[in-house]
């Protein structure tokens, strides 16, 4: 009897973290359908909602000790929909319709980059340095595109005048995802650790700035994070060369 119960428990899945993953995937799906119907602002917001839910599912799983291999794989499939396919299709429907095959190529580069990024992450998850991601994480790549779209709509930019800039940005996000640049994972930050009062005030002000101008601040943060990859990689390589020179 006990063996049977353990088998059933092993085959089951944990509901709570997977609900957040399902919500993130639905937000990505909603972004696609919104763009098809011409509601591009809703599409941009939906992609940011997907990022929030995607960030919560792993933390909820760790807090409730409900991590599972199923959850890892399901999260990757959800990320592919929300941060690979959704941004690519939204950008194509918004800016690339008049560019023909060139626009299709740019959208595909982003989507393929997201798929390759996730596949590489899954195969290296056991051996990779937990402090860094290899390649731009797909949520950050999607944030650049969604933030740029949201800003353009907020300030009334004519999409025809910026479509080539959007095209280059979309290709760059795809390439950054499959690059060897290292991006901080922020996993060394312990949320349970005490921080100075000044840090708490800075966090509060940061949240206030984001809430006041979410489209601008989220875009700036995403672009800044994308730029940090080459900088961090250069610094790490320089340290490695210095250590190698000192040891020799």
CSV table of C-alpha atoms in Angstrom, one decimal:
chain,number,residue,atom,x,y,z
A,1,UNK,CA,0.0,0.0,0.0
A,2,UNK,CA,2.8,2.4,0.9
A,3,UNK,CA,4.6,1.6,-2.3
A,4,UNK,CA,1.5,2.3,-4.3
A,5,UNK,CA,1.0,5.7,-2.6
A,6,UNK,CA,4.6,6.7,-3.3
A,7,UNK,CA,4.2,5.8,-6.9
A,8,UNK,CA,1.1,7.9,-7.3
A,9,UNK,CA,2.8,10.8,-5.6
A,10,UNK,CA,5.8,10.5,-7.9
A,11,UNK,CA,3.6,10.6,-11.0
A,12,UNK,CA,1.6,13.6,-9.9
A,13,UNK,CA,2.4,17.2,-10.5
A,14,UNK,CA,2.5,20.1,-8.2
A,15,UNK,CA,-0.4,22.4,-8.8
A,16,UNK,CA,0.6,25.8,-7.3
A,17,UNK,CA,3.8,26.6,-9.2
A,18,UNK,CA,2.4,25.2,-12.5
A,19,UNK,CA,-0.7,27.5,-12.1
A,20,UNK,CA,1.7,30.5,-12.4
A,21,UNK,CA,3.4,28.9,-15.4
A,22,UNK,CA,0.1,28.4,-17.0
A,23,UNK,CA,-0.9,32.0,-16.3
A,24,UNK,CA,2.4,33.1,-18.0
A,25,UNK,CA,1.7,31.0,-21.0
A,26,UNK,CA,-1.8,32.4,-21.3
A,27,UNK,CA,-0.5,35.9,-21.1
A,28,UNK,CA,1.8,35.2,-24.0
A,29,UNK,CA,-1.1,33.7,-25.9
A,30,UNK,CA,-3.3,36.7,-25.1
A,31,UNK,CA,-0.5,39.0,-26.4
A,32,UNK,CA,-0.6,37.2,-29.8
A,33,UNK,CA,-4.4,37.3,-30.1
A,34,UNK,CA,-4.4,41.0,-29.0
A,35,UNK,CA,-1.9,41.8,-31.8
A,36,UNK,CA,-4.0,39.9,-34.3
A,37,UNK,CA,-6.9,42.1,-33.4
A,38,UNK,CA,-4.8,45.3,-33.5
A,39,UNK,CA,-4.7,45.9,-29.8
A,40,UNK,CA,-0.9,46.3,-29.5
A,41,UNK,CA,-0.9,48.1,-26.2
A,42,UNK,CA,-2.7,45.2,-24.6
A,43,UNK,CA,-0.2,42.9,-26.3
A,44,UNK,CA,2.7,44.7,-24.7
A,45,UNK,CA,1.2,44.7,-21.3
A,46,UNK,CA,0.3,41.0,-21.5
A,47,UNK,CA,4.0,40.2,-22.2
A,48,UNK,CA,5.1,42.1,-19.1
A,49,UNK,CA,2.4,40.2,-17.1
A,50,UNK,CA,3.9,37.0,-18.5
A,51,UNK,CA,7.3,38.1,-17.2
A,52,UNK,CA,5.9,38.7,-13.7
A,53,UNK,CA,4.2,35.3,-13.5
A,54,UNK,CA,7.2,33.6,-15.0
A,55,UNK,CA,9.4,35.1,-12.2
A,56,UNK,CA,7.0,33.9,-9.6
A,57,UNK,CA,6.6,30.3,-10.5
A,58,UNK,CA,10.2,29.3,-9.7
A,59,UNK,CA,10.2,31.2,-6.5
A,60,UNK,CA,6.9,29.7,-5.4
A,61,UNK,CA,8.2,26.2,-6.2
A,62,UNK,CA,11.3,26.8,-4.1
A,63,UNK,CA,9.5,28.4,-1.2
A,64,UNK,CA,6.9,25.5,-1.1
A,65,UNK,CA,9.5,22.9,-1.9
A,66,UNK,CA,7.5,21.8,-4.9
A,67,UNK,CA,10.3,21.8,-7.6
A,68,UNK,CA,10.0,19.0,-10.2
A,69,UNK,CA,11.5,18.0,-13.5
A,70,UNK,CA,8.0,18.4,-15.0
A,71,UNK,CA,7.8,22.0,-13.8
A,72,UNK,CA,11.2,22.8,-15.3
A,73,UNK,CA,10.2,21.5,-18.7
A,74,UNK,CA,6.7,23.1,-18.6
A,75,UNK,CA,8.3,26.4,-17.7
A,76,UNK,CA,10.6,26.2,-20.7
A,77,UNK,CA,7.6,25.5,-23.0
A,78,UNK,CA,5.7,28.4,-21.5
A,79,UNK,CA,8.8,30.7,-22.0
A,80,UNK,CA,8.9,29.7,-25.7
A,81,UNK,CA,5.3,30.8,-26.2
A,82,UNK,CA,5.5,34.0,-24.1
A,83,UNK,CA,9.0,35.2,-24.8
A,84,UNK,CA,9.9,33.5,-28.1
A,85,UNK,CA,6.8,33.2,-30.3
A,86,UNK,CA,4.7,36.0,-28.8
A,87,UNK,CA,7.2,38.9,-29.2
A,88,UNK,CA,8.2,37.7,-32.7
A,89,UNK,CA,4.6,37.6,-33.9
A,90,UNK,CA,3.6,40.9,-32.2
A,91,UNK,CA,6.6,42.7,-33.8
A,92,UNK,CA,5.7,41.2,-37.2
A,93,UNK,CA,2.1,42.2,-37.0
A,94,UNK,CA,2.9,45.7,-35.7
A,95,UNK,CA,6.0,46.8,-37.7
A,96,UNK,CA,7.0,44.2,-40.3
A,97,UNK,CA,3.9,43.8,-42.4
A,98,UNK,CA,5.2,46.0,-45.2
A,99,UNK,CA,8.7,44.5,-45.1
A,100,UNK,CA,7.8,41.2,-46.6
A,101,UNK,CA,10.3,38.4,-46.2
A,102,UNK,CA,12.8,40.7,-44.5
A,103,UNK,CA,10.3,41.3,-41.7
A,104,UNK,CA,9.5,37.6,-41.5
A,105,UNK,CA,13.3,36.9,-41.2
A,106,UNK,CA,13.7,39.3,-38.3
A,107,UNK,CA,10.7,37.9,-36.4
A,108,UNK,CA,12.0,34.4,-37.0
A,109,UNK,CA,15.5,35.2,-35.7
A,110,UNK,CA,14.0,36.3,-32.4
A,111,UNK,CA,11.8,33.2,-32.1
A,112,UNK,CA,14.6,30.8,-33.1
A,113,UNK,CA,17.0,32.6,-30.7
A,114,UNK,CA,14.5,32.1,-27.9
A,115,UNK,CA,14.2,28.4,-28.8
A,116,UNK,CA,17.9,27.8,-28.9
A,117,UNK,CA,18.5,29.8,-25.7
A,118,UNK,CA,16.0,27.6,-23.8
A,119,UNK,CA,17.3,24.4,-25.3
A,120,UNK,CA,20.9,25.3,-24.3
A,121,UNK,CA,19.8,26.4,-20.8
A,122,UNK,CA,18.0,23.0,-20.2
A,123,UNK,CA,21.1,21.0,-21.3
A,124,UNK,CA,23.5,23.0,-19.2
A,125,UNK,CA,21.4,23.6,-16.1
A,126,UNK,CA,23.3,21.1,-14.0
A,127,UNK,CA,26.8,22.3,-14.9
A,128,UNK,CA,26.4,26.0,-15.5
A,129,UNK,CA,27.6,28.7,-13.0
A,130,UNK,CA,24.4,29.6,-11.1
A,131,UNK,CA,25.6,33.2,-10.7
A,132,UNK,CA,25.3,33.9,-14.4
A,133,UNK,CA,23.1,33.1,-17.5
A,134,UNK,CA,24.8,32.4,-20.7
A,135,UNK,CA,23.1,34.6,-23.3
A,136,UNK,CA,20.4,37.1,-22.7
A,137,UNK,CA,17.4,35.5,-20.9
A,138,UNK,CA,14.4,35.3,-23.1
A,139,UNK,CA,12.1,37.4,-20.7
A,140,UNK,CA,14.6,40.3,-20.9
A,141,UNK,CA,14.8,40.0,-24.7
A,142,UNK,CA,11.0,40.1,-24.8
A,143,UNK,CA,10.9,43.1,-22.4
A,144,UNK,CA,13.0,45.1,-24.9
A,145,UNK,CA,10.6,44.5,-27.7
A,146,UNK,CA,7.5,44.9,-25.6
A,147,UNK,CA,8.8,48.1,-23.9
A,148,UNK,CA,9.8,49.6,-27.2
A,149,UNK,CA,6.3,48.9,-28.6
A,150,UNK,CA,4.6,50.4,-25.5
A,151,UNK,CA,6.7,53.5,-25.6
A,152,UNK,CA,6.0,54.0,-29.3
A,153,UNK,CA,2.3,53.8,-28.7
A,154,UNK,CA,2.4,56.0,-25.6
A,155,UNK,CA,4.2,58.8,-27.4
A,156,UNK,CA,2.5,58.4,-30.8
A,157,UNK,CA,5.6,57.4,-32.9
A,158,UNK,CA,4.8,56.5,-36.5
A,159,UNK,CA,5.7,52.8,-36.9
A,160,UNK,CA,6.6,53.4,-40.5
A,161,UNK,CA,9.4,55.8,-39.5
A,162,UNK,CA,11.0,53.4,-37.0
A,163,UNK,CA,10.3,50.0,-38.6
A,164,UNK,CA,13.9,49.5,-39.6
A,165,UNK,CA,15.1,50.3,-36.0
A,166,UNK,CA,12.6,47.9,-34.7
A,167,UNK,CA,13.8,45.3,-37.2
A,168,UNK,CA,17.4,45.6,-36.2
A,169,UNK,CA,16.4,45.5,-32.5
A,170,UNK,CA,14.4,42.3,-33.0
A,171,UNK,CA,17.3,40.6,-34.8
A,172,UNK,CA,19.7,41.8,-32.0
A,173,UNK,CA,17.5,40.3,-29.2
A,174,UNK,CA,17.6,37.0,-31.1
A,175,UNK,CA,21.3,37.0,-31.5
A,176,UNK,CA,22.0,38.1,-27.9
A,177,UNK,CA,19.9,35.2,-26.6
A,178,UNK,CA,22.3,32.7,-28.3
A,179,UNK,CA,25.5,34.7,-27.6
A,180,UNK,CA,28.1,33.7,-25.0
A,181,UNK,CA,27.8,36.9,-23.1
A,182,UNK,CA,27.3,36.3,-19.3
A,183,UNK,CA,24.4,38.0,-17.6
A,184,UNK,CA,23.9,38.1,-13.8
A,185,UNK,CA,21.3,35.8,-12.5
A,186,UNK,CA,20.9,37.7,-9.3
A,187,UNK,CA,20.6,34.4,-7.5
A,188,UNK,CA,23.3,35.4,-5.0
A,189,UNK,CA,20.8,38.0,-3.6
A,190,UNK,CA,19.2,36.6,-0.5
A,191,UNK,CA,15.7,38.1,0.1
A,192,UNK,CA,15.8,37.0,3.7
A,193,UNK,CA,19.0,38.9,4.4
A,194,UNK,CA,18.8,42.2,6.3
A,195,UNK,CA,19.6,45.3,4.3
A,196,UNK,CA,20.4,48.9,5.4
A,197,UNK,CA,17.5,51.3,5.7
A,198,UNK,CA,18.9,53.3,2.8
A,199,UNK,CA,18.6,50.3,0.5
A,200,UNK,CA,15.0,49.9,1.4
A,201,UNK,CA,14.3,53.5,0.6
A,202,UNK,CA,16.2,53.1,-2.8
A,203,UNK,CA,14.0,50.1,-3.6
A,204,UNK,CA,10.9,52.0,-2.7
A,205,UNK,CA,11.9,54.9,-4.9
A,206,UNK,CA,12.7,52.5,-7.7
A,207,UNK,CA,9.3,50.9,-7.6
A,208,UNK,CA,7.8,54.4,-7.5
A,209,UNK,CA,9.6,55.4,-10.7
A,210,UNK,CA,8.6,52.3,-12.5
A,211,UNK,CA,4.9,52.7,-11.5
A,212,UNK,CA,4.9,56.3,-12.6
A,213,UNK,CA,6.3,55.6,-16.1
A,214,UNK,CA,6.2,51.8,-16.5
A,215,UNK,CA,6.6,51.7,-20.3
A,216,UNK,CA,9.8,53.9,-20.2
A,217,UNK,CA,11.4,52.5,-17.0
A,218,UNK,CA,10.8,48.8,-17.9
A,219,UNK,CA,12.3,49.4,-21.4
A,220,UNK,CA,15.3,51.3,-19.9
A,221,UNK,CA,15.9,48.5,-17.4
A,222,UNK,CA,15.7,45.8,-20.1
A,223,UNK,CA,18.1,47.6,-22.4
A,224,UNK,CA,20.5,48.3,-19.5
A,225,UNK,CA,20.5,44.6,-18.6
A,226,UNK,CA,21.1,43.6,-22.2
A,227,UNK,CA,24.1,46.0,-22.3
A,228,UNK,CA,25.4,44.6,-19.0
A,229,UNK,CA,26.2,41.2,-20.6
A,230,UNK,CA,29.1,42.3,-22.8
A,231,UNK,CA,30.4,44.5,-20.0
A,232,UNK,CA,30.3,41.6,-17.4
A,233,UNK,CA,31.9,39.2,-19.9
A,234,UNK,CA,34.7,41.7,-20.6
A,235,UNK,CA,35.3,42.2,-16.9
A,236,UNK,CA,35.4,38.5,-16.2
A,237,UNK,CA,37.7,37.8,-19.1
A,238,UNK,CA,40.1,40.5,-17.9
A,239,UNK,CA,40.1,39.0,-14.4
A,240,UNK,CA,40.8,35.6,-15.8
A,241,UNK,CA,43.7,36.8,-17.9
A,242,UNK,CA,45.2,38.7,-15.0
A,243,UNK,CA,45.0,35.6,-12.8
A,244,UNK,CA,46.6,33.5,-15.6
A,245,UNK,CA,49.4,36.1,-16.0
A,246,UNK,CA,50.0,36.2,-12.2
A,247,UNK,CA,50.1,32.4,-11.9
A,248,UNK,CA,52.6,32.1,-14.8
